[in-house]
mmCIF file with all atom_site columns, C-alpha atoms and ligand atoms in Angstrom:
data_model
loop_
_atom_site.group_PDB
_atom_site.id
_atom_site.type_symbol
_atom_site.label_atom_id
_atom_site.label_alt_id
_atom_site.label_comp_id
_atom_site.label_asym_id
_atom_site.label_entity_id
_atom_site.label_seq_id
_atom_site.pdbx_PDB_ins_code
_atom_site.Cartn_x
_atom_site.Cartn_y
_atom_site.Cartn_z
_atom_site.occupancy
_atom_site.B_iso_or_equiv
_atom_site.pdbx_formal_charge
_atom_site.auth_seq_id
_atom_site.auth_comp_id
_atom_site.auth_asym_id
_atom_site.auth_atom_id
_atom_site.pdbx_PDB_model_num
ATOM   1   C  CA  . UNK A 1 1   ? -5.349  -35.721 -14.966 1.00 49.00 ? 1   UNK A CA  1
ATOM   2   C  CA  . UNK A 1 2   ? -3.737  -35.652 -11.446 1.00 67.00 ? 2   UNK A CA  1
ATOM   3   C  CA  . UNK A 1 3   ? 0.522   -36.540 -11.270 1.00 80.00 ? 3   UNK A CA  1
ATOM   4   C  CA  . UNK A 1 4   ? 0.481   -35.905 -7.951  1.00 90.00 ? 4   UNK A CA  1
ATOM   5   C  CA  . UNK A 1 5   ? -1.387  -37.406 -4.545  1.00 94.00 ? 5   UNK A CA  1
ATOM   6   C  CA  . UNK A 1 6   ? -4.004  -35.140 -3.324  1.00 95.00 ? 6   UNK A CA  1
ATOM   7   C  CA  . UNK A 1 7   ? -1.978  -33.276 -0.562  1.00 96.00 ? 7   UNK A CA  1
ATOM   8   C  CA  . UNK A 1 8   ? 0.379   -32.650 -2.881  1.00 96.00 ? 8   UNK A CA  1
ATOM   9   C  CA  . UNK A 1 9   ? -1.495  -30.708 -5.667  1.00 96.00 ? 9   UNK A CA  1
ATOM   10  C  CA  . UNK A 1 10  ? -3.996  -29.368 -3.010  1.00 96.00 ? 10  UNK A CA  1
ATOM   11  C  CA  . UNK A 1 11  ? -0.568  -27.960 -1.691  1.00 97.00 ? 11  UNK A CA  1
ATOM   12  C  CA  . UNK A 1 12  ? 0.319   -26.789 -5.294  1.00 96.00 ? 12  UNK A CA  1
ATOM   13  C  CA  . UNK A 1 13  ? -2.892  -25.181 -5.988  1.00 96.00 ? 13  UNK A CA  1
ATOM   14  C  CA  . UNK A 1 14  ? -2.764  -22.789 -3.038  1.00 96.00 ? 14  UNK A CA  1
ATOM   15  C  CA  . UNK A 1 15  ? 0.904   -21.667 -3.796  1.00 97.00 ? 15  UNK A CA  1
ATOM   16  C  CA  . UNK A 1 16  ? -0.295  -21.057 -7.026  1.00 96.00 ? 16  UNK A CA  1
ATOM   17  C  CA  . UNK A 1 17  ? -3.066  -18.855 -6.190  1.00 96.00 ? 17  UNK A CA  1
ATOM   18  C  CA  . UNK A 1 18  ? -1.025  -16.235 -4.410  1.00 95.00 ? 18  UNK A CA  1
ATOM   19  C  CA  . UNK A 1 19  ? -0.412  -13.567 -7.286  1.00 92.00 ? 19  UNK A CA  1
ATOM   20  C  CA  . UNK A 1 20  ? 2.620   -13.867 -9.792  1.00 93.00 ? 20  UNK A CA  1
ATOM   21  C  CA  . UNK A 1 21  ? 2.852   -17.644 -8.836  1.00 95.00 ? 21  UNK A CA  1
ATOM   22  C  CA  . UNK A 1 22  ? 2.051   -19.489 -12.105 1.00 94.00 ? 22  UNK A CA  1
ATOM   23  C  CA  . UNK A 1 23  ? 1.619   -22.986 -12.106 1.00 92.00 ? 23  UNK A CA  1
ATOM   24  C  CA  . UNK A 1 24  ? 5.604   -24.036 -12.578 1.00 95.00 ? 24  UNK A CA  1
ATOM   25  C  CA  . UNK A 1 25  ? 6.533   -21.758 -9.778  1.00 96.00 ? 25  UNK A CA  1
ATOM   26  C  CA  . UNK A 1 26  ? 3.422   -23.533 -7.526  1.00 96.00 ? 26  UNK A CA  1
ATOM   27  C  CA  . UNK A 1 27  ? 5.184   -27.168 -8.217  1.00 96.00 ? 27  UNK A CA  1
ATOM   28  C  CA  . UNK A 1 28  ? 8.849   -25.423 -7.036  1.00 97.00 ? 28  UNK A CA  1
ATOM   29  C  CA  . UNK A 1 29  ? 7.466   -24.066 -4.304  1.00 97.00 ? 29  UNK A CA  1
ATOM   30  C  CA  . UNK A 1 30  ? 5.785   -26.773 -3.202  1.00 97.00 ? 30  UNK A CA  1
ATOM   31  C  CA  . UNK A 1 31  ? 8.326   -29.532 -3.905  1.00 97.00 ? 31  UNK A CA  1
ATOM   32  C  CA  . UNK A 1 32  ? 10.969  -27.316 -1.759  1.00 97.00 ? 32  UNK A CA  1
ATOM   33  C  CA  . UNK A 1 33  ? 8.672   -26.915 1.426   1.00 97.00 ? 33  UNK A CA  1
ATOM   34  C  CA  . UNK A 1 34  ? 8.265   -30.659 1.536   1.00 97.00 ? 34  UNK A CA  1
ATOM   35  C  CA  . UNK A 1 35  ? 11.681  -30.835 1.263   1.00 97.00 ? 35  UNK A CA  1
ATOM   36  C  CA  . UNK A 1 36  ? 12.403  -28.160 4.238   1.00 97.00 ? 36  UNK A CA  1
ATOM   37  C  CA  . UNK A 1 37  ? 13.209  -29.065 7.885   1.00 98.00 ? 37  UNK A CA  1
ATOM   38  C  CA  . UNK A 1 38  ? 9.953   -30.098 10.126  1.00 97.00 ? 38  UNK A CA  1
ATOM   39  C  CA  . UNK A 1 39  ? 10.787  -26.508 12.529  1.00 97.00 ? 39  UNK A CA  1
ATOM   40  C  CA  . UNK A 1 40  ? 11.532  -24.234 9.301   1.00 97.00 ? 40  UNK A CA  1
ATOM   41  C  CA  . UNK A 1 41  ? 8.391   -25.226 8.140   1.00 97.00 ? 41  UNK A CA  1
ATOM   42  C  CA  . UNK A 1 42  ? 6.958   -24.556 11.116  1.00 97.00 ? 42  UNK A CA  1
ATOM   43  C  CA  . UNK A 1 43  ? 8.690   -21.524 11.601  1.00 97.00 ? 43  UNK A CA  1
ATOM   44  C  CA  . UNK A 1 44  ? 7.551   -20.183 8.101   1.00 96.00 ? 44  UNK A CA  1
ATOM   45  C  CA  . UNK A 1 45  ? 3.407   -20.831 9.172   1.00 97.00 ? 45  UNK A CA  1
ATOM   46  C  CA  . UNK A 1 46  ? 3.658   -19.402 12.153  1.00 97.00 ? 46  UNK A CA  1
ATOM   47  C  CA  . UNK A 1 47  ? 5.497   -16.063 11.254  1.00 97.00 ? 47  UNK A CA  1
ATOM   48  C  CA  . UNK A 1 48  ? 2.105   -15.917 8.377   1.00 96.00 ? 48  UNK A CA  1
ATOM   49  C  CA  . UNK A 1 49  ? -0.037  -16.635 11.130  1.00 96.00 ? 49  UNK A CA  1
ATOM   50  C  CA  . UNK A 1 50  ? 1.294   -14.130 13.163  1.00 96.00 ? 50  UNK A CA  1
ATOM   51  C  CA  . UNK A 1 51  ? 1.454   -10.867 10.808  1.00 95.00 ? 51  UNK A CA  1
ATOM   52  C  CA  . UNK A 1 52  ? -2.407  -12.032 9.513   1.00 95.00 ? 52  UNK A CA  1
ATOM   53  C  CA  . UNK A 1 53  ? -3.216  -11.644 13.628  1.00 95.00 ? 53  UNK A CA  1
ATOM   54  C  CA  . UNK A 1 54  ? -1.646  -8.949  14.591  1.00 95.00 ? 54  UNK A CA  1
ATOM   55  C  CA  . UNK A 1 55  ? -1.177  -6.469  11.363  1.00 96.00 ? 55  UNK A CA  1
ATOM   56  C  CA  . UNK A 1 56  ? -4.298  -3.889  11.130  1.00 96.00 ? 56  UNK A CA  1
ATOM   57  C  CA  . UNK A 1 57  ? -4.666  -0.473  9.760   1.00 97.00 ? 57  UNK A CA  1
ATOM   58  C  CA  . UNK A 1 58  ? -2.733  2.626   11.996  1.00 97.00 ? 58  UNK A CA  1
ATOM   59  C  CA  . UNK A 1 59  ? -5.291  4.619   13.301  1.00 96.00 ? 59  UNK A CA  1
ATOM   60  C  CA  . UNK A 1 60  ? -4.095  7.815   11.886  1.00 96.00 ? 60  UNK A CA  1
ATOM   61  C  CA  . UNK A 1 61  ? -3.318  7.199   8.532   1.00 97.00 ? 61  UNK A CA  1
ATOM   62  C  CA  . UNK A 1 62  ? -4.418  3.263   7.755   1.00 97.00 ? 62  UNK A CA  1
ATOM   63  C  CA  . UNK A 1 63  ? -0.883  2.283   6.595   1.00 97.00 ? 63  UNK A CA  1
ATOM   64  C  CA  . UNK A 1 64  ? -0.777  -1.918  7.656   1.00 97.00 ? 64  UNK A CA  1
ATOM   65  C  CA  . UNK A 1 65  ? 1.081   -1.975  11.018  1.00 97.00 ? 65  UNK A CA  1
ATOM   66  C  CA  . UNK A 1 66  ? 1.480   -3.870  14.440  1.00 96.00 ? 66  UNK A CA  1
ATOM   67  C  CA  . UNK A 1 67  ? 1.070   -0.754  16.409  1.00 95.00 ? 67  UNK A CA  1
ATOM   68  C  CA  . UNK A 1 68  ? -1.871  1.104   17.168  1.00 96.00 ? 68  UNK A CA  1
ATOM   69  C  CA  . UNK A 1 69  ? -0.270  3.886   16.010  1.00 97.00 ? 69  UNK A CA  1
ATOM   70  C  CA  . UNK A 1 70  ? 2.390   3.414   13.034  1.00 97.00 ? 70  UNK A CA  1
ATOM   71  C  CA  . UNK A 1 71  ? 5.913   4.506   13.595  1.00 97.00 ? 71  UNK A CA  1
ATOM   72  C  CA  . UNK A 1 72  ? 5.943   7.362   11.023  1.00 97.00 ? 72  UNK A CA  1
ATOM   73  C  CA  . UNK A 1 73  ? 2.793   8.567   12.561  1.00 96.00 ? 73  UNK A CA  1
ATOM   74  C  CA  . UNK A 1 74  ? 4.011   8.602   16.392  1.00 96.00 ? 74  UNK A CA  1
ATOM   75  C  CA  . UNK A 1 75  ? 7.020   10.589  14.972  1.00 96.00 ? 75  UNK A CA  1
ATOM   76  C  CA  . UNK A 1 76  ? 7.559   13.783  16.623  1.00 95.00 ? 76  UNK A CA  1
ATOM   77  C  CA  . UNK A 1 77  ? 10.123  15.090  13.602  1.00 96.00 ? 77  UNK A CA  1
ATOM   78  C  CA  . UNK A 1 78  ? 7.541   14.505  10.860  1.00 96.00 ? 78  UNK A CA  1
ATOM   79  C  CA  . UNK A 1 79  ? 6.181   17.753  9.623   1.00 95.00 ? 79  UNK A CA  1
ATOM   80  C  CA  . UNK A 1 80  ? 2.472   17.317  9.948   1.00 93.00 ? 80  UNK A CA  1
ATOM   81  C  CA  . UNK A 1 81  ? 1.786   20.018  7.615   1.00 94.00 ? 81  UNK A CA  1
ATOM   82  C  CA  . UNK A 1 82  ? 1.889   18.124  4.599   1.00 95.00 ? 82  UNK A CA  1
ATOM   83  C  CA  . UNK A 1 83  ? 0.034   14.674  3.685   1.00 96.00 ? 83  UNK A CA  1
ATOM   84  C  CA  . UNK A 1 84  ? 0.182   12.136  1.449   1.00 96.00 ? 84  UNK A CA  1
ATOM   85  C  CA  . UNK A 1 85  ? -2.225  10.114  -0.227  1.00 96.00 ? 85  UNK A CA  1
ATOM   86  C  CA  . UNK A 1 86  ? -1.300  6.840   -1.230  1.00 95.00 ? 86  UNK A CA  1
ATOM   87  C  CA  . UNK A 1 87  ? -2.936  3.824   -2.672  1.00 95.00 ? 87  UNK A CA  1
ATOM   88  C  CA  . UNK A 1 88  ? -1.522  1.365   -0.416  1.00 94.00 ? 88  UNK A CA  1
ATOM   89  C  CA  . UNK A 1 89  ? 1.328   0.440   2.241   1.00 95.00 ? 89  UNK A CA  1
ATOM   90  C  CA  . UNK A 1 90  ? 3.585   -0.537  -0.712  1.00 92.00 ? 90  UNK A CA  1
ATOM   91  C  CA  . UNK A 1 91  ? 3.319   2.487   -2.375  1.00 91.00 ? 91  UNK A CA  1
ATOM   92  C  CA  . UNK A 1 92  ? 4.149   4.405   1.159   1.00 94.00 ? 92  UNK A CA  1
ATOM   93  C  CA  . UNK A 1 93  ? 7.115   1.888   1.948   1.00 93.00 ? 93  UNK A CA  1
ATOM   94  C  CA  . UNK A 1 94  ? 8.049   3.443   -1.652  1.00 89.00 ? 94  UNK A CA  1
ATOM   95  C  CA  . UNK A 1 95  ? 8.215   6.581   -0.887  1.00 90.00 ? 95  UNK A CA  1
ATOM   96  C  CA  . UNK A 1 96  ? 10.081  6.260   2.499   1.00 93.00 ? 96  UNK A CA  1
ATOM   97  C  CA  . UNK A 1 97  ? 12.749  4.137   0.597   1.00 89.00 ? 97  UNK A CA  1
ATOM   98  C  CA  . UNK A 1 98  ? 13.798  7.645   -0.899  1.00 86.00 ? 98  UNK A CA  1
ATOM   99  C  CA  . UNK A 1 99  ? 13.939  9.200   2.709   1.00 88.00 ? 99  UNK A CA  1
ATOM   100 C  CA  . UNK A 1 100 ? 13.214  12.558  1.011   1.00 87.00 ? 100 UNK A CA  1
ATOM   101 C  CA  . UNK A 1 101 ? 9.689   13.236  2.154   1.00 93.00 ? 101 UNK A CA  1
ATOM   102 C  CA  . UNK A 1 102 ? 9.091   14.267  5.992   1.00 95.00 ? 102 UNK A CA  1
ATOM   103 C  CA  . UNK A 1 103 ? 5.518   14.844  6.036   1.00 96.00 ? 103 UNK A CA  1
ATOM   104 C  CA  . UNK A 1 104 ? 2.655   12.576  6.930   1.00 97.00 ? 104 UNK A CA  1
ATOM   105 C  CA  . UNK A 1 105 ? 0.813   9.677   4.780   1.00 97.00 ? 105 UNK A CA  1
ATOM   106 C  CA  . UNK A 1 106 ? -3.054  9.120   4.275   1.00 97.00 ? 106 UNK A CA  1
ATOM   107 C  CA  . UNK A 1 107 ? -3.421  5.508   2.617   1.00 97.00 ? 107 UNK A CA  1
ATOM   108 C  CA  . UNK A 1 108 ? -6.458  5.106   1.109   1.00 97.00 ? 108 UNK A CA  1
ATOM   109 C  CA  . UNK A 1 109 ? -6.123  1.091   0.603   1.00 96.00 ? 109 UNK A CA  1
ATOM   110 C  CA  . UNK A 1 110 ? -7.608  1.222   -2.795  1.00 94.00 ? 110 UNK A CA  1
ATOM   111 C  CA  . UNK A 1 111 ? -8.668  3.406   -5.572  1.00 95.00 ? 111 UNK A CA  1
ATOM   112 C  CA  . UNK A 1 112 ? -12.216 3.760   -6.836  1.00 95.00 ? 112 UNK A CA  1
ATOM   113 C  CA  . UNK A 1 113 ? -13.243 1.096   -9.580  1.00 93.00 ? 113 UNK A CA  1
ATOM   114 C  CA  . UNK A 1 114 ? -16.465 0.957   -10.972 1.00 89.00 ? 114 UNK A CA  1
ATOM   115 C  CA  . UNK A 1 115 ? -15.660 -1.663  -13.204 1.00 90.00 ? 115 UNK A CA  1
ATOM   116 C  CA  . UNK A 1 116 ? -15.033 -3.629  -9.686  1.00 91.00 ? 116 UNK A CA  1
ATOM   117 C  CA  . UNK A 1 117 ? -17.512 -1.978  -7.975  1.00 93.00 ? 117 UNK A CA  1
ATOM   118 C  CA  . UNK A 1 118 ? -15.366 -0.546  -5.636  1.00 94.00 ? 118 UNK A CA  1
ATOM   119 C  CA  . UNK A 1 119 ? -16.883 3.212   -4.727  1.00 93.00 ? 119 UNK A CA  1
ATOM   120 C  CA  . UNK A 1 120 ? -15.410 6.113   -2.733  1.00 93.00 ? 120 UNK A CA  1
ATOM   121 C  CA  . UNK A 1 121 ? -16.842 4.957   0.520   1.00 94.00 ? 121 UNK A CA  1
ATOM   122 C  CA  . UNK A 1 122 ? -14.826 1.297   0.456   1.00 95.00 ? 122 UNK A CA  1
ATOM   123 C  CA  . UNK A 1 123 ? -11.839 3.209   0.454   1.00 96.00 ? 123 UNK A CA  1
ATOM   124 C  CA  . UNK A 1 124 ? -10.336 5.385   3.390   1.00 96.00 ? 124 UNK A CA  1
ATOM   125 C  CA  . UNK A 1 125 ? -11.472 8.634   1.793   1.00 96.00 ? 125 UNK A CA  1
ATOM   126 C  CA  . UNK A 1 126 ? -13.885 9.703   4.673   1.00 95.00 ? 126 UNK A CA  1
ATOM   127 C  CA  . UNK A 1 127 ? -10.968 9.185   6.934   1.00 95.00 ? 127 UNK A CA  1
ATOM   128 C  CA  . UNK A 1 128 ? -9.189  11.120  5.175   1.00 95.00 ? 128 UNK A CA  1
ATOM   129 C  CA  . UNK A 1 129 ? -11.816 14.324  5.050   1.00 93.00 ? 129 UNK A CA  1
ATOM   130 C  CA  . UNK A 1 130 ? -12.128 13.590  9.403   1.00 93.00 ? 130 UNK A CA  1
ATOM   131 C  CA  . UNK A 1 131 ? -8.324  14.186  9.470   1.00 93.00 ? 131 UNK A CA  1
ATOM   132 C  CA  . UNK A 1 132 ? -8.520  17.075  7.998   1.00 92.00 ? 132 UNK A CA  1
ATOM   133 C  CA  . UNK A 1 133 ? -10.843 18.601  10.141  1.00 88.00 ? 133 UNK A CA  1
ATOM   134 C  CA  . UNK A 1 134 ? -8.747  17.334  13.159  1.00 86.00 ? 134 UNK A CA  1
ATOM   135 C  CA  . UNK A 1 135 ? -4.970  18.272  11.965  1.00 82.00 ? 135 UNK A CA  1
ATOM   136 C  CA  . UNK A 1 136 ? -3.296  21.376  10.934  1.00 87.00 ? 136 UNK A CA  1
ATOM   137 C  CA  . UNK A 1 137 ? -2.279  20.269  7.124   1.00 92.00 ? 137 UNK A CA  1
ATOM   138 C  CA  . UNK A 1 138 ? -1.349  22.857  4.646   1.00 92.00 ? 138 UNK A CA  1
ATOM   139 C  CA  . UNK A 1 139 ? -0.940  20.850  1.720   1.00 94.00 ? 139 UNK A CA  1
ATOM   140 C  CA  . UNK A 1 140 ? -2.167  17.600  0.748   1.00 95.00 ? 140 UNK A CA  1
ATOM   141 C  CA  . UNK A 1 141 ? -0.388  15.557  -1.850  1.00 95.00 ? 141 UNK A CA  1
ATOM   142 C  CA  . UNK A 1 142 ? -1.849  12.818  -4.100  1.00 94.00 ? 142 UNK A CA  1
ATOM   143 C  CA  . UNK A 1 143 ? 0.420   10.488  -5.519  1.00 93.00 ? 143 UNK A CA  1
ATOM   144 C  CA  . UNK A 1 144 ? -2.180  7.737   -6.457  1.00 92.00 ? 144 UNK A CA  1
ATOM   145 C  CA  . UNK A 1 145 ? -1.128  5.819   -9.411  1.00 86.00 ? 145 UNK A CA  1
ATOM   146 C  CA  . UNK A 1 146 ? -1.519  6.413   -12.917 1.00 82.00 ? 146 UNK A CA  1
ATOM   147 C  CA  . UNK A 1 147 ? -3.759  3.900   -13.896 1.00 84.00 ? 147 UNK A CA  1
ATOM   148 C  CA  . UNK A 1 148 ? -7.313  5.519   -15.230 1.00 87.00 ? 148 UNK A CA  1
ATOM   149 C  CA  . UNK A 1 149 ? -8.516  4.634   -11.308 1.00 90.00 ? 149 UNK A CA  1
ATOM   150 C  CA  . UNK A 1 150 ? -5.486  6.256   -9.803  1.00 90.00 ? 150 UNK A CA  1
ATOM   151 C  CA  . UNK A 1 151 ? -6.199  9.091   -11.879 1.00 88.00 ? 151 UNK A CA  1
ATOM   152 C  CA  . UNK A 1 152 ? -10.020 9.251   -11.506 1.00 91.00 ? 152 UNK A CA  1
ATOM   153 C  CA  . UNK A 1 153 ? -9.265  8.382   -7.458  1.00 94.00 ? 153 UNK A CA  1
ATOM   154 C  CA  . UNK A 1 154 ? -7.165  11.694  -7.545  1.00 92.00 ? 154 UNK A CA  1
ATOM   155 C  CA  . UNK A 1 155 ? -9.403  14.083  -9.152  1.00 91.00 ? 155 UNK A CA  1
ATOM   156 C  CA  . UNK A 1 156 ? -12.444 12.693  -6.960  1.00 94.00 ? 156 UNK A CA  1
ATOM   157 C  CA  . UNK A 1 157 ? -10.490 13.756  -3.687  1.00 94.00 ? 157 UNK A CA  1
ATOM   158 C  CA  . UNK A 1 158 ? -8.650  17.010  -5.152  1.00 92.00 ? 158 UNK A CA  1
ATOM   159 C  CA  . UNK A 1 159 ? -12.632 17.801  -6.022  1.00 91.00 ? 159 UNK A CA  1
ATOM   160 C  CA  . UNK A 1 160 ? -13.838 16.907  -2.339  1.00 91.00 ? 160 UNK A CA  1
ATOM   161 C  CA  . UNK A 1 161 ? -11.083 18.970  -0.663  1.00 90.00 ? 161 UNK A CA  1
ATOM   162 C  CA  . UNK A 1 162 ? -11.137 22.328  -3.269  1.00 84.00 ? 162 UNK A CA  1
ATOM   163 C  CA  . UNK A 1 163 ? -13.759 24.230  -0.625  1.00 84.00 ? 163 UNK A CA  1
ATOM   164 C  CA  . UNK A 1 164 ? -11.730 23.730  2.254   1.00 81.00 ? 164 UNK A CA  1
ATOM   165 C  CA  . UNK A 1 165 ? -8.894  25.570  1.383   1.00 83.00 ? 165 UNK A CA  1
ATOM   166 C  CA  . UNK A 1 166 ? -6.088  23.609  1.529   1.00 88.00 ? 166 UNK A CA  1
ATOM   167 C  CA  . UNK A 1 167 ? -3.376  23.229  -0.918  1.00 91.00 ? 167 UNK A CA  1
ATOM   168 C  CA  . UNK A 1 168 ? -3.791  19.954  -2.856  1.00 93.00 ? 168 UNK A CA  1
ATOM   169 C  CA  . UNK A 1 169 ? -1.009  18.953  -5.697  1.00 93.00 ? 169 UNK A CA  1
ATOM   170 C  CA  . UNK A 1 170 ? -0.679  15.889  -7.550  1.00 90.00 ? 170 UNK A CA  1
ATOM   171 C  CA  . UNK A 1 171 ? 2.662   14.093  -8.224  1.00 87.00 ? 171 UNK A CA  1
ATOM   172 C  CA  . UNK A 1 172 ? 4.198   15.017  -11.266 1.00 80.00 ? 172 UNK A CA  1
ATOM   173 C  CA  . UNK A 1 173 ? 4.155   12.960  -14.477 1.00 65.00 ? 173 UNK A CA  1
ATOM   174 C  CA  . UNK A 1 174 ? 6.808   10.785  -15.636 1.00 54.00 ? 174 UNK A CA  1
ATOM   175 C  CA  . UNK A 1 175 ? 5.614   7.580   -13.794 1.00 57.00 ? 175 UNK A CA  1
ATOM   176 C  CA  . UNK A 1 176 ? 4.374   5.568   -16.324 1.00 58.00 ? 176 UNK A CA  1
ATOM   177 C  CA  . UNK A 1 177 ? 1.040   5.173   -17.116 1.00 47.00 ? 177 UNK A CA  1
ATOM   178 C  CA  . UNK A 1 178 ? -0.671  1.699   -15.272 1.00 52.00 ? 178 UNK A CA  1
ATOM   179 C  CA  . UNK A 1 179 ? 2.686   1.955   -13.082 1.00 57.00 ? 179 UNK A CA  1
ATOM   180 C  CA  . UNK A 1 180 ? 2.594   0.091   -9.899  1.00 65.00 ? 180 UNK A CA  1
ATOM   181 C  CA  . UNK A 1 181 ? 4.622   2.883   -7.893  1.00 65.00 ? 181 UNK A CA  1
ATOM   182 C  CA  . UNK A 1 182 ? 6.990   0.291   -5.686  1.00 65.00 ? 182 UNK A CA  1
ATOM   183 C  CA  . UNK A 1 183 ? 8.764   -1.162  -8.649  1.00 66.00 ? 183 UNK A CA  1
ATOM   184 C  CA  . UNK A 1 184 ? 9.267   2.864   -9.908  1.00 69.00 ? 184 UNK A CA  1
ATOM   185 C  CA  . UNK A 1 185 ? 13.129  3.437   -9.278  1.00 73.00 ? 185 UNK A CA  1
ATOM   186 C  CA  . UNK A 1 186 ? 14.070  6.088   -6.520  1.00 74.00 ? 186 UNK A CA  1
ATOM   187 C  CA  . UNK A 1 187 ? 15.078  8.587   -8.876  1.00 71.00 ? 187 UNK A CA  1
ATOM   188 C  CA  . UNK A 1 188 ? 12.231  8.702   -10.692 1.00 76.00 ? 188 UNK A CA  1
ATOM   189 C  CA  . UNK A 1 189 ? 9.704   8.616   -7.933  1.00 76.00 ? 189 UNK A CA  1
ATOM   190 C  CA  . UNK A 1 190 ? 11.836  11.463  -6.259  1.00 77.00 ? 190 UNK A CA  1
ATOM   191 C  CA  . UNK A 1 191 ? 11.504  13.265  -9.922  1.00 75.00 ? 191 UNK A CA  1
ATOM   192 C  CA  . UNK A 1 192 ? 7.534   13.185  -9.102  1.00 77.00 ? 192 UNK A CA  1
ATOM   193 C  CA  . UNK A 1 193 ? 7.608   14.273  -5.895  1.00 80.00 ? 193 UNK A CA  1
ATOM   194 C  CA  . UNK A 1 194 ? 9.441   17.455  -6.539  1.00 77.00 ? 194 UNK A CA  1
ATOM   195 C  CA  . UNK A 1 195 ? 8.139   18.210  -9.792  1.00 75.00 ? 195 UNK A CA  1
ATOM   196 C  CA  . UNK A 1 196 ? 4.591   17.940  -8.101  1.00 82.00 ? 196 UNK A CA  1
ATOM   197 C  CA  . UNK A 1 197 ? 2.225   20.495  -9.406  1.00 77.00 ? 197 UNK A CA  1
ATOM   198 C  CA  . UNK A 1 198 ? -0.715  22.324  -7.420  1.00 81.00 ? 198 UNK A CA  1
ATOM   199 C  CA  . UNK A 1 199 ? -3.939  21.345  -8.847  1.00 78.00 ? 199 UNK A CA  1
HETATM 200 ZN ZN1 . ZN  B 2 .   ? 0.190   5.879   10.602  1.00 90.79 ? 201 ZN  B ZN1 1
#
């Protein structure tokens, strides 16, 4: 049964498909944009419209940006040395939260699920392997998640890059297990970095 006119809960239902928005949070949501100023409104839209247009991957290490090249990336001070592999932006906006890690970032924009049918060629792991080839890294790091995909993710690329001789080391424990790495406080995630071990 519908409460509401058809604009209204069409309105509701796509607030309430974003992720984390259950269906109370949809009818907020909704019933304060109506209530907003015509230009904030307008203002809100267009700033979506805008980062969907112009954000795509950095052509060096895939991170989302509105460069060609990301920021971190066109850094002369980072030490290109070192990488590390990531599952997604968030997870590398994480990281440079702590402002203890110099090196470079490889995001992979996924982790291999074959449950979801997602294999090692829909993620940025070829990309990864090209780099290599191309920069002078010494050690790679993996800090994928913990889930059983962020695990299985890690040992899949620690496997590929074995013969080429570089040092690869995985992220020490102590983020919990299924742990989405940006809600991981600094501390801890700076624990995992240092207490990384060479695998
Ligand atoms: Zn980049």
């Amino acid at each position: 049964m519908e409460y509401y006119s058809e604009k209204i809960s069409r309105l509701i239902a796509e607030l309430g498909s974003l992720p984390g928005i259950g269906s109370k949070s949809a009818q907020r949501l909704a019933f304060h944009i109506l209530g907003m100023p015509d230009e904030k409104v307008k203002k809100f839209t267009d700033t979506i419209l805008d980062a969907k247009t112009n954000v795509r991957y950095c052509k060096s290490c895939f991170c989302l940006t509105d460069r060609d090249v990301c920021p971190i990336c066109s850094n002369p001070n980072r030490d290109k040395k070192q990488i590390m592999v990531v599952e997604n932006t968030k997870d590398m906006a994480a990281y440079e939260r702590i402002g203890k890690f110099n090196g470079l970032y490889h995001v992979l924009n996924g982790v291999i699920s074959p449950m979801l049918g997602i294999g090692p060629s829909d993620i940025k792991i070829r990309e990864l392997i090209v780099r290599l080839q191309q920069e002078e890294t010494e050690e790679v790091i993996i800090a994928t998640g913990s889930s059983v995909e962020g695990e299985a993710t890690g040992m899949y690329i620690s496997k590929l890059l074995k013969p080429a001789g570089i040092k690869v080391s995985r992220i020490a424990n102590g983020i919990p297990v299924g742990g989405d790495l940006e809600y991981i406080d600094e501390v801890t995630l700076l624990r995992a970095l240092e207490g990384r071990v060479t695998i």
